[in-house]
XYZ file of C-alpha atoms in Angstrom:
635
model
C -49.121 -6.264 0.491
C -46.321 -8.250 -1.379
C -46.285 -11.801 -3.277
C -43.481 -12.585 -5.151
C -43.920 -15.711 -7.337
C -41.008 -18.094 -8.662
C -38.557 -14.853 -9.572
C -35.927 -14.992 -12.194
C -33.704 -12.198 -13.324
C -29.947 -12.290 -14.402
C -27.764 -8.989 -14.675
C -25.234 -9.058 -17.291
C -25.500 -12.891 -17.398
C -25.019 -13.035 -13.664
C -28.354 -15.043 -12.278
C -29.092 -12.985 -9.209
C -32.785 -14.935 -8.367
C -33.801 -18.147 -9.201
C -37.125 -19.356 -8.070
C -37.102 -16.692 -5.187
C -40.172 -16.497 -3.620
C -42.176 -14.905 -0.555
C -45.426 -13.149 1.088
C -44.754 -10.684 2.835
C -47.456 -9.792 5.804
C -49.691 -6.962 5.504
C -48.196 -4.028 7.158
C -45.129 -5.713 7.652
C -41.917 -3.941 8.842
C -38.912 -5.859 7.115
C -35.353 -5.835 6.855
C -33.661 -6.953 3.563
C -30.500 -8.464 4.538
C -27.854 -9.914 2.304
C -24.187 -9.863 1.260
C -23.365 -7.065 -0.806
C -23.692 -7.634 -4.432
C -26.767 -10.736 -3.967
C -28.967 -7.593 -5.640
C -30.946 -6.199 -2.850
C -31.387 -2.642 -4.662
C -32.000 -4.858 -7.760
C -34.613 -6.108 -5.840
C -36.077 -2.560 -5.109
C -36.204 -1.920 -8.505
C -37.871 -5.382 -9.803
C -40.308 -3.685 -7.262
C -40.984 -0.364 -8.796
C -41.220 -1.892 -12.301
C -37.975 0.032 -13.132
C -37.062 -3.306 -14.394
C -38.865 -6.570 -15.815
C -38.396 -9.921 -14.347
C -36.771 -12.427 -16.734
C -39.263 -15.196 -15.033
C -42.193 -15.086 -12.496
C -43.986 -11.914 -11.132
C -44.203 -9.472 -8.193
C -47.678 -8.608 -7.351
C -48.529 -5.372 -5.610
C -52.073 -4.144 -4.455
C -53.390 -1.926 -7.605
C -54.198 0.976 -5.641
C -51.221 0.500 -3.224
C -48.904 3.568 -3.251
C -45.155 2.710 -3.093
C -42.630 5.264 -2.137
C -38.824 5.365 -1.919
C -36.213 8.208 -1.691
C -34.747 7.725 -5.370
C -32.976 10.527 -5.561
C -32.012 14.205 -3.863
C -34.403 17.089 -4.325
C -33.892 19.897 -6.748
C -32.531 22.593 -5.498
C -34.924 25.426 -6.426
C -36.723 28.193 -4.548
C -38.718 26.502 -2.947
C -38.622 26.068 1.092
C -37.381 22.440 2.563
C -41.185 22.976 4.287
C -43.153 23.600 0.827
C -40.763 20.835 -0.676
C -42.220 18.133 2.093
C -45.589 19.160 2.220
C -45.263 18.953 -1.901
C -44.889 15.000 -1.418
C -48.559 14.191 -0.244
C -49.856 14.690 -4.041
C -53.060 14.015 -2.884
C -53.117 16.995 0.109
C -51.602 19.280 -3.073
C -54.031 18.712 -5.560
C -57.012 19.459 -2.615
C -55.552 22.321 -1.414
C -55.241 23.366 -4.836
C -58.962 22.905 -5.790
C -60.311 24.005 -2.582
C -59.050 27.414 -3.638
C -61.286 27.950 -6.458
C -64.247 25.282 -6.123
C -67.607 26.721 -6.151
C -69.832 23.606 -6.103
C -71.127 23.552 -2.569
C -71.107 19.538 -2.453
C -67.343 19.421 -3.715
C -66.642 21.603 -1.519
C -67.921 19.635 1.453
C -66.333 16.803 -0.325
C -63.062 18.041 -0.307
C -63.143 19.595 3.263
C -64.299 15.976 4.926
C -61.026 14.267 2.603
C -58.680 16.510 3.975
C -59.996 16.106 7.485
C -59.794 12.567 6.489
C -55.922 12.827 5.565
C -54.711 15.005 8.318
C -53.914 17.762 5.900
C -54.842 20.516 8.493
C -52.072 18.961 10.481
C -49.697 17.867 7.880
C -47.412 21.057 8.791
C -46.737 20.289 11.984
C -46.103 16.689 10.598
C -43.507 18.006 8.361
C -41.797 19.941 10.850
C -41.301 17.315 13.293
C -39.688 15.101 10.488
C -37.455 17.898 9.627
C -36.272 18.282 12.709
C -35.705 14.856 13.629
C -33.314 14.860 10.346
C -31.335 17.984 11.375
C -33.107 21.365 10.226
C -34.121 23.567 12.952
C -37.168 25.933 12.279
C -35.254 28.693 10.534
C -33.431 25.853 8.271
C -36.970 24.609 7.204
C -37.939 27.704 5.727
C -34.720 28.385 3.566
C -34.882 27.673 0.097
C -33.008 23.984 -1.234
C -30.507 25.447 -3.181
C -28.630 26.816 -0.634
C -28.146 22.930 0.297
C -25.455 20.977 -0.497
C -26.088 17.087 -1.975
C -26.049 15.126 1.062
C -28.729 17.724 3.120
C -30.646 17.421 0.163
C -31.239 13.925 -0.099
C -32.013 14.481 4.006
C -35.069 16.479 2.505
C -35.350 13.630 0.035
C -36.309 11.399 2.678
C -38.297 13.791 4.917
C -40.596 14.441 2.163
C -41.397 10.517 1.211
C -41.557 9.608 5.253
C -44.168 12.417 5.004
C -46.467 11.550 2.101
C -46.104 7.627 4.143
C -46.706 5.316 1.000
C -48.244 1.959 1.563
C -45.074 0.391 1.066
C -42.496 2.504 1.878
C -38.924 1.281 -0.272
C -35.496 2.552 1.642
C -32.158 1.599 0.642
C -29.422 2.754 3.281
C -31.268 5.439 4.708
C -28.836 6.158 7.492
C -25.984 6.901 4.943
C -26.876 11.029 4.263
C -27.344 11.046 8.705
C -25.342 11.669 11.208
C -25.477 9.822 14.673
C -28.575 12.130 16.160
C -30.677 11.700 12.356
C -29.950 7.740 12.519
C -31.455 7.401 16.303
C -34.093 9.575 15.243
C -34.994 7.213 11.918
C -34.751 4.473 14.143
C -37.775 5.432 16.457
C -39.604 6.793 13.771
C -39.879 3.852 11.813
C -40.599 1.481 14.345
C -44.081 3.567 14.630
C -44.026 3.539 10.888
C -48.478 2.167 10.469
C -47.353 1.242 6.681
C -45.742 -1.847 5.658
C -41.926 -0.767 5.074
C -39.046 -2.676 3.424
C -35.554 -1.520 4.561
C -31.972 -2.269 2.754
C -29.933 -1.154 5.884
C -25.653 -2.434 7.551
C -27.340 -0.928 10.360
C -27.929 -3.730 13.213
C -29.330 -1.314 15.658
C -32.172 -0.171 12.929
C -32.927 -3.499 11.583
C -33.419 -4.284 15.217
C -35.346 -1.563 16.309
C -37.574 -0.695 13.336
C -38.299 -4.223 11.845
C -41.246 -6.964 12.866
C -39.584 -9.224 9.913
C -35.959 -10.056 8.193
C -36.342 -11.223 4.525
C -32.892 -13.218 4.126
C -31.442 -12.753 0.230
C -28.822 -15.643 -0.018
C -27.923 -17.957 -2.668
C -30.362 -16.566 -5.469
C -33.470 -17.256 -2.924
C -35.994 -15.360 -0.536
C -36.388 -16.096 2.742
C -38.802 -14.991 5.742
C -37.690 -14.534 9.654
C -40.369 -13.134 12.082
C -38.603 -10.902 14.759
C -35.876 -8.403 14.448
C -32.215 -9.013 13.440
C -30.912 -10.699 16.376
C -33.811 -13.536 16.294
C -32.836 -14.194 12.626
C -29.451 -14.364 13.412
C -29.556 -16.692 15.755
C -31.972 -18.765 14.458
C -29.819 -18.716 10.984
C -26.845 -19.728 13.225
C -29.074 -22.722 14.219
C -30.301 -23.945 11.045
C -26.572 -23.839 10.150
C -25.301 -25.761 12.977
C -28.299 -28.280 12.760
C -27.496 -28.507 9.076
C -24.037 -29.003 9.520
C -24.106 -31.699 11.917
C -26.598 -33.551 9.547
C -24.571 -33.257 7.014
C -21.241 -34.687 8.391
C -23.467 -37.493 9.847
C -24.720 -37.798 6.415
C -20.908 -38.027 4.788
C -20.507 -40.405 7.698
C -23.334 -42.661 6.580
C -22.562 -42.472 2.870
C -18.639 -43.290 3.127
C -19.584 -46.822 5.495
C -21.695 -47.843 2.746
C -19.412 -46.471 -0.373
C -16.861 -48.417 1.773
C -18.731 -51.528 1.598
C -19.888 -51.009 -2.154
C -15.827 -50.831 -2.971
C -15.044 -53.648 -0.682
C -17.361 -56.270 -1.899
C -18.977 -55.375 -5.495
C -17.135 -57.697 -7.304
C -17.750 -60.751 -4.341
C -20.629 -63.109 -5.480
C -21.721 -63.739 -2.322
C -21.736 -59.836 -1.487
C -23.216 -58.694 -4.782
C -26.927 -58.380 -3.958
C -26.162 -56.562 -0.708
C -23.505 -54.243 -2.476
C -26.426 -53.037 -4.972
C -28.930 -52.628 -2.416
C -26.298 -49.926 -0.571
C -25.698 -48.747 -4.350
C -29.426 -47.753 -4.528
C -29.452 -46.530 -0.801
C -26.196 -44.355 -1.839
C -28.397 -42.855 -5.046
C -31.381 -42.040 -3.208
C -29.901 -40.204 -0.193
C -30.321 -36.751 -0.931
C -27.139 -34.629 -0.316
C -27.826 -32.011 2.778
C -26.553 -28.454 1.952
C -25.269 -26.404 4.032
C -25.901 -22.683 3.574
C -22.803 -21.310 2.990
C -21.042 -17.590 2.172
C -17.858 -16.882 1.886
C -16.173 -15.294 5.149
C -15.506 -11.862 5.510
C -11.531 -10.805 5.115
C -10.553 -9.588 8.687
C -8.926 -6.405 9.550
C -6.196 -6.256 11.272
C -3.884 -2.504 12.263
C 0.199 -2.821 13.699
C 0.189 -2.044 17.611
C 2.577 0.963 18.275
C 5.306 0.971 20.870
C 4.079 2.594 23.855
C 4.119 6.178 24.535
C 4.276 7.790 28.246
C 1.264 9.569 28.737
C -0.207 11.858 27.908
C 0.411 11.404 24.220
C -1.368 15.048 23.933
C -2.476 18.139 25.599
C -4.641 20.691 24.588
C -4.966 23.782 26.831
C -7.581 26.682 26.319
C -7.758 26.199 22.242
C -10.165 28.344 20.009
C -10.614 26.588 16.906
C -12.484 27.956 13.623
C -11.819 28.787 10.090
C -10.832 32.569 10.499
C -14.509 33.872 11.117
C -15.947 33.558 14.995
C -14.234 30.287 16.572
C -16.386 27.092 16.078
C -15.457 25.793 19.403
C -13.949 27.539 22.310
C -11.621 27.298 25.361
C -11.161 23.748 24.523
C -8.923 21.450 27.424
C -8.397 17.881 27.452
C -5.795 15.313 27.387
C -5.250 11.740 25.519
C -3.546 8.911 26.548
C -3.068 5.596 24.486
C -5.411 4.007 26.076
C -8.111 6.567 25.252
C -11.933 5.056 22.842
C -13.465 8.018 22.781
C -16.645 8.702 20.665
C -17.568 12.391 19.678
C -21.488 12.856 19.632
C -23.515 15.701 18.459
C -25.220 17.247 15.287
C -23.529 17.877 11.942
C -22.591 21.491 11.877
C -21.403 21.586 15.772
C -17.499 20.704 15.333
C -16.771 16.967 15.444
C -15.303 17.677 12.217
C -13.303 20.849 13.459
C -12.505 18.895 17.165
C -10.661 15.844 14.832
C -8.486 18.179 12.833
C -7.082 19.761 15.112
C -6.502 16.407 16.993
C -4.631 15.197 13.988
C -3.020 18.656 13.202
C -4.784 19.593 10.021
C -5.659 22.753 11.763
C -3.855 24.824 14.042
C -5.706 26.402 17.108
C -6.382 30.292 16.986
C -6.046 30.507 20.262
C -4.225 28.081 23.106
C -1.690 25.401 22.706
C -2.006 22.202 21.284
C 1.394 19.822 22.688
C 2.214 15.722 21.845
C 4.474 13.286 22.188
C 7.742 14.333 19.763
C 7.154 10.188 18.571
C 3.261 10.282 18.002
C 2.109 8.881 14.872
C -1.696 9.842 14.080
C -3.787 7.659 11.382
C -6.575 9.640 10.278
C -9.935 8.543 7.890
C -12.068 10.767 6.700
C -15.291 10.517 4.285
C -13.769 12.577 1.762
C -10.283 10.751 1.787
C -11.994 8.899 -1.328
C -12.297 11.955 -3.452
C -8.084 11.584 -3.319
C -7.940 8.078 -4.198
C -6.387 7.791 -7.893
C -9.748 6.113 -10.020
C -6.439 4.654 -12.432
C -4.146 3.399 -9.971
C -4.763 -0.330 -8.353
C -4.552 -0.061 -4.212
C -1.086 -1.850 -4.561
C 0.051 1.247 -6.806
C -1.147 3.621 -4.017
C 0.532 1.663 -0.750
C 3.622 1.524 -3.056
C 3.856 5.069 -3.634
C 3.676 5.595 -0.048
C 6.299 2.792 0.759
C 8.393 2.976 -2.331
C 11.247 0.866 -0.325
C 9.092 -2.030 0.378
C 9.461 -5.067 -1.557
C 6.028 -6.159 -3.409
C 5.478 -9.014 -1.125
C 5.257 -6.698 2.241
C 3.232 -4.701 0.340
C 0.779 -7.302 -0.701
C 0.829 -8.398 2.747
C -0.016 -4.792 4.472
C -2.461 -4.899 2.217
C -4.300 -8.429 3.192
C -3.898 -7.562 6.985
C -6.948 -4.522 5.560
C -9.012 -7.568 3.745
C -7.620 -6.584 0.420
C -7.155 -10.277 -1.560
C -4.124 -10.138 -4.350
C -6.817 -9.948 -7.056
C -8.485 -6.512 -5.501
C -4.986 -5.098 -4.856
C -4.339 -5.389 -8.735
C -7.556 -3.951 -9.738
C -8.214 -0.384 -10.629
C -9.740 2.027 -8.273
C -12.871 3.035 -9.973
C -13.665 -0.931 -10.377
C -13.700 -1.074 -6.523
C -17.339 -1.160 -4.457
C -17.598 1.530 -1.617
C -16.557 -1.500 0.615
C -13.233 -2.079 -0.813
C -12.314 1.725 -0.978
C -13.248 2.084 2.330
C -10.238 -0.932 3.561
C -7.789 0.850 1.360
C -8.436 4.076 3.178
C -8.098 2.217 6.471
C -5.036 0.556 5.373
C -3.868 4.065 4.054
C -4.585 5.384 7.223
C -3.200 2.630 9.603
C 0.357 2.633 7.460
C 2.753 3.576 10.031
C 1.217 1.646 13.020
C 0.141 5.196 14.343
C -0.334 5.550 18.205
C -3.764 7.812 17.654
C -6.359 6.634 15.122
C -9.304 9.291 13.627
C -11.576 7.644 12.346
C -14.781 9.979 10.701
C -17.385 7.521 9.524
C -15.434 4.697 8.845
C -17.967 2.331 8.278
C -20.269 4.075 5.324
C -20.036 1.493 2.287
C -19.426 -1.251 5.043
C -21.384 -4.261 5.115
C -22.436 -5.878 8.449
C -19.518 -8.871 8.544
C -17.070 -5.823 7.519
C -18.177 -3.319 10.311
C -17.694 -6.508 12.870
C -14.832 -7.149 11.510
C -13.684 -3.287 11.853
C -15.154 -3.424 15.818
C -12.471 -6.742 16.148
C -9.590 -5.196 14.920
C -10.295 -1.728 16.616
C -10.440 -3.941 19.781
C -7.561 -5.500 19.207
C -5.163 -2.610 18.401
C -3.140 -0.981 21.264
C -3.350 2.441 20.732
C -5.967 5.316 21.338
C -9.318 5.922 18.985
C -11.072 9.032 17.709
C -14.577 8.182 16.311
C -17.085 10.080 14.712
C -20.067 7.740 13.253
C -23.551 7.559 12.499
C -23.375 3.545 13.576
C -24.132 2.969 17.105
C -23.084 -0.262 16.902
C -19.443 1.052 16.549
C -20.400 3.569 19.470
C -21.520 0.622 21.686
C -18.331 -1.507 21.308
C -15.092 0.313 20.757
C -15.742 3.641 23.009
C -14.969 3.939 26.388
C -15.775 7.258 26.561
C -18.691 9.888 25.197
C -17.713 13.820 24.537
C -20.896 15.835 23.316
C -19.842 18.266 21.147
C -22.768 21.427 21.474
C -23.200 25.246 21.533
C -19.070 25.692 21.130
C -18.565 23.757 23.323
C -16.933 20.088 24.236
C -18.229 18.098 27.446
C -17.387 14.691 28.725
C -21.475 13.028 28.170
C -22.068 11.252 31.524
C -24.232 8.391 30.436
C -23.897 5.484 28.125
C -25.802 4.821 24.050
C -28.889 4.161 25.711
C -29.071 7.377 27.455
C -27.969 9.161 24.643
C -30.639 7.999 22.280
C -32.827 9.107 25.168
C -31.198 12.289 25.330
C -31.924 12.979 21.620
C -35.015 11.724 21.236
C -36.368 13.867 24.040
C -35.381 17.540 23.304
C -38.284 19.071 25.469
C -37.514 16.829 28.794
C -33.120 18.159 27.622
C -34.418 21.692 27.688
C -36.612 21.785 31.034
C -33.470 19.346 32.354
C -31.181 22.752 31.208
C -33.348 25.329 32.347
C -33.396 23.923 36.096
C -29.890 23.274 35.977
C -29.357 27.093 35.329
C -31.661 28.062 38.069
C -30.249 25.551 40.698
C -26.942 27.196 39.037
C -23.677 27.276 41.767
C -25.457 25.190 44.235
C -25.500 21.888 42.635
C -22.505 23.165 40.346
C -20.072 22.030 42.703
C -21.482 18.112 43.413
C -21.796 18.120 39.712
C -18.467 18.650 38.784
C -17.269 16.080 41.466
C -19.976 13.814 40.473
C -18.280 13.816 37.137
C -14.530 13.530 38.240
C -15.468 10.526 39.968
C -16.962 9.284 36.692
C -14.557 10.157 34.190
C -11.625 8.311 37.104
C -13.994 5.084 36.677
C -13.673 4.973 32.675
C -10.413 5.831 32.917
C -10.028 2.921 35.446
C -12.333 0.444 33.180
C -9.336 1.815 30.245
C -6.889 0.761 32.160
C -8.053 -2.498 33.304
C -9.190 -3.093 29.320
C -5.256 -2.748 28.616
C -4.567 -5.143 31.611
C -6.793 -7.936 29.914
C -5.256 -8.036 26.783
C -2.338 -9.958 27.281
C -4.849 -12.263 29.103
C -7.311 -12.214 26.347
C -4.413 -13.084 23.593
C -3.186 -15.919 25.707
C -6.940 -17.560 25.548
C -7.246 -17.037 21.878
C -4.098 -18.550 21.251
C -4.633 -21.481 23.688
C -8.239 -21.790 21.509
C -6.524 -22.015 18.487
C -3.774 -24.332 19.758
C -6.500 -26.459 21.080
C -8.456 -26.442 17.440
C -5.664 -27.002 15.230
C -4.839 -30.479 17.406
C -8.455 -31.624 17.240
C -8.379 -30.633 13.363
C -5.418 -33.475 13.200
C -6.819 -35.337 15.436
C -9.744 -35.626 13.074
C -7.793 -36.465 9.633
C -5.658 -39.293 11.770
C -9.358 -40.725 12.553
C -10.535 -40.903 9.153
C -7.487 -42.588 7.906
C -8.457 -44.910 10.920
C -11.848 -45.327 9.668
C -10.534 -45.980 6.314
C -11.303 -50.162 5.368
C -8.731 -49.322 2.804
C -5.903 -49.416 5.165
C -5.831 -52.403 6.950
C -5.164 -54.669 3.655
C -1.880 -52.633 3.489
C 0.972 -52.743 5.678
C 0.804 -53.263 9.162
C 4.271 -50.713 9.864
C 1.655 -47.967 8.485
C -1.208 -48.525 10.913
C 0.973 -48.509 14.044
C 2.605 -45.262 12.984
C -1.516 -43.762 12.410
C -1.801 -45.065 16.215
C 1.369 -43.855 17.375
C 0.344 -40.451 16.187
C -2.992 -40.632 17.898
C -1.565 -41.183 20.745
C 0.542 -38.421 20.531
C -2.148 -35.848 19.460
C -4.490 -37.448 22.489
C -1.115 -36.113 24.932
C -0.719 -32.865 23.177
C -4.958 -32.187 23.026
C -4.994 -33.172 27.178
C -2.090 -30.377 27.282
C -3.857 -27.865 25.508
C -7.214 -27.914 27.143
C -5.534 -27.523 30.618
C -3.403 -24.558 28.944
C -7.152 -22.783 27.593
C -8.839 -24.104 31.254
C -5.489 -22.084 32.977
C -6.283 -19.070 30.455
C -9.789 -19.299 30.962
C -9.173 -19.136 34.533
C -7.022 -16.146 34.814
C -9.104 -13.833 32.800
C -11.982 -14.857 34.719
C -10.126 -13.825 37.932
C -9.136 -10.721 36.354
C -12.704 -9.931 35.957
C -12.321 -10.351 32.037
């Protein structure tokens, strides 16, 4: 379907491939994966011939179609149906000419091609994609225009799923969906009978939709069979197989440099001294793939608040029209990872403001601790970000009585290096914005964090990183994401926000993407629940008590670990640091160098061995004890 042979380009003298090449299997289902800025969307547009190659060539199929959502639909009069059934050209142009064709045989001819394509079923083909992205029946006959951007380029991709190119080209697909879309995409692509090429941060969809991960790293191309987690773990591997040759490589090289240095200028040495000379110059250097490691995150822990930190009781919320939600009533407690599910338009949004007081309730009572401090992130938090100003400019104008070095330093604890904190806003990637809003957000080491899609403009190593520090920070989460990832590993809890209303979701991710990717089996599941009505209504709600008491137990037990957890890490780290020294002292050791100098330095290298052999003995009983304990905790 794809060659690509020996590519070359450069962007604005930046070499971005250099001999890259790859065949990619007919039909194939692959992930691009790389470190932002390596030029995967370059890639994609090498591709579609929107740009030239400065050396080699990418050869496509002549008659293969190639498809890609390059930009939002207009928004025009037309229906979002008429705008996706508009995509299969060649459907159009039939339908078109059946209408006034007269020749009996093209006639025929046409009728037996459109049976061929489907066409007689392409609306029903339409409308399941469209509802899979979000628009019910009555949304799929309104006109675009009265869309905004982002449901727009949801049409965008609806229609070029629909026409279903040869090669179909999607670059972060997920970011226009919300959580319900992106499980949706997921199991529609994984069925996709096309070959398909994918630029996706989302682990879940590169594992679920892709037979094949082509790896973009260090200018060059190359091709895993299986999903994300087989090339991950096979890179992880080659990496540890390459590193171990290498250091027994360095090992090799300085005995016989140390040999060459020792006896080069002894006659009776000389001819063996060249012969390791020659051995040195043809031993190929090993190298080790290599890319530089992601900045961590890391947020201030709050002092601990008596619970609950809040209590809402019987709240109405809207915007002044018919409430949104209704007789709302819950509790939070610091403890609390709670992830809000449900379909854009149904009041996550609505549900976090008033959590973080942006809105007041029209009806009920919203109380909190008088010390609570609530971070909250939102998408459009960006729009407010000064394009002029340099992220240290913003944290100082929020902390004018900080010296610059704290501020510098609030600002690394987000991943922000000194050289992004002095740059300008608008010279920022999505990434970078998206760790100054965190930072903004996390300022005052708040007891409740909000986070609404935190992890758009994220790369993979940044959205693990993100998982780690939420983790790692004591106080209670509020998450609203299209990443499931995130879902899987920071909530504790699942409330489905629906119809008005907000419900704890008994279940876990994988019943969830069950739940939404079966809306018949939901609906008969609803429809006997209503006719079984008050006789199972009772068991039900105890049923769920008993549930919500064990996540609330699993919370609490999660808070009980920590201290455990903390203690291992630092025992690990104790324990690597000594081996690191442990290591130089050797080398030194291994050095032929030092034993023509004084003898007074050798016994103090020993002497410290010694010592670091004691203090390494110490600190793997200290990491077995840590081990230990957690384990017994049932950590």
């Amino acid at each position: 379907m794809l060659t690509i042979h020996d590519l070359g380009f450069n962007m604005a003298g930046r070499p971005l491939f250099e001999g890259a090449s790859v065949r990619l299997p007919q039909k194939a289902r692959v992930g691009l994966f790389g470190r932002n800025g390596t030029g995967k969307t370059t890639l994609f547009r090498l591709i579609r011939g929107d740009l030239a190659p400065d050396a080699g060539r990418i050869e496509i199929p002549q008659r293969a179609r190639l498809g890609g959502v390059a930009q939002e639909v207009p928004g025009d009069d037309r229906s979002l149906m008429d705008t996706v059934l508009a995509a299969d050209e060649e459907r159009a142009r039939l339908m078109a000419e059946a209408e006034t064709a007269h020749d009996p045989t093209r006639i025929a001819e046409i009728q037996l091609r459109l049976t061929e394509i489907g066409a007689h079923s392409a609306e029903a083909r339409a409308a399941a994609i469209l509802s899979g992205l979000g628009f019910d029946p009555a949304a799929q006959a309104r006109a675009t225009r009265e869309y905004s951007g982002g449901w727009r380029m949801r049409v965008a991709l609806a229609a070029v799923l629909f026409s279903a190119p040869d090669l179909l080209l999607l670059d972060e697909p997920t970011n226009y969906l919300d959580l319900e879309g992106t499980l949706w995409l997921e199991h529609y692509l994984a069925r996709y009978p096309h070959g398909l090429m994918l630029i996706s941060h989302d682990r879940g969809l590169l594992n679920r939709a892709c037979t094949h991960i082509l790896h973009l790293s260090q200018r060059r191309l190359t091709l895993y069979t299986g999903n994300f987690e087989t090339f991950d773990r096979t890179r992880r591997e080659k990496a540890a197989l390459a590193a171990a040759q290498a250091k027994k490589q360095a090992a090799r090289r300085a005995h016989l440099q140390a040999f060459v240095d020792r006896f080069r200028a002894k006659a009776t040495k000389a001819r063996q001294a060249q012969s390791r000379i020659k051995m040195l110059e043809r031993m190929q250097p090993i190298t080790i793939e290599g890319e530089t490691a992601v900045a961590p995150i890391r947020f201030a822990d709050p002092e601990e608040l008596p619970p609950p930190i809040m209590q809402v009781e019987r709240c109405d919320l809207g915007y002044g029209g018919a409430p949104v939600l209704r007789r709302l009533g819950f509790r939070l407690d610091q403890e609390d990872r709670i992830a809000l599910l449900g379909a854009n338009g149904q009041g996550k949004s609505t549900l976090a403001k008033l959590i973080a007081g942006r809105i007041p309730p029209m009806e009920g009572e919203r109380r909190v601790s008088g010390k609570l401090r609530i971070g909250y992130f939102a998408q459009h938090q960006a729009e407010e970000l000064v394009l002029t100003e340099t992220p240290l400019d913003h944290i100082r104008r929020a902390r004018p009585e900080e010296t610059p070095q704290r501020l510098r330093a609030t600002l690394a604890n987000a991943g922000i290096s000194a050289e992004i904190a002095d740059t300008p806003v608008k010279a920022l990637s999505g990434g970078q914005k998206a760790r100054l809003m965190l930072c903004l957000s996390a300022l005052d080491a708040p007891h409740l964090m909000i986070l609404d899609e935190p992890t758009n403009h994220l790369d993979m190593e940044s959205r693990e990183a993100l998982v780690e520090a939420l983790n790692a920070y004591r106080g209670a989460v509020i998450l609203i994401t299209h990443d499931p990832f995130l879902v899987d590993l920071v909530a504790d809890r699942l409330w489905l926000v629906d119809g008005g209303r907000v419900v704890p979701f008994e279940g876990d991710m994988a019943d969830y993407r069950a739940y939404v990717l079966a809306p018949a089996e939901r609906q008969h599941a609803e429809r006997r629940g209503a006719q079984n009505g008050g006789a199972q209504k009772g068991s039900a709600e105890h049923a769920g008590t008993e549930r919500s008491s064990e996540r609330r137990n699993r919370a609490v037990t999660r808070a009980e670990l920590q201290p455990l957890k903390k203690a291992l890490s630092e025992a690990e780290a104790r324990l690597e640091k000594i081996t690191d020294l442990m290591a130089r002292v050797d080398e030194k050791l291994a050095d032929p160098k030092l034993y023509d100098g004084p003898a007074d330095k050798i016994a103090a290298l020993n002497e410290k061995r010694a010592e670091l052999e004691a203090a390494q003995s110490r600190a793997e009983a200290a990491w077995l004890e840590a081990g230990e304990k957690l384990e017994a905790a049932g950590g």
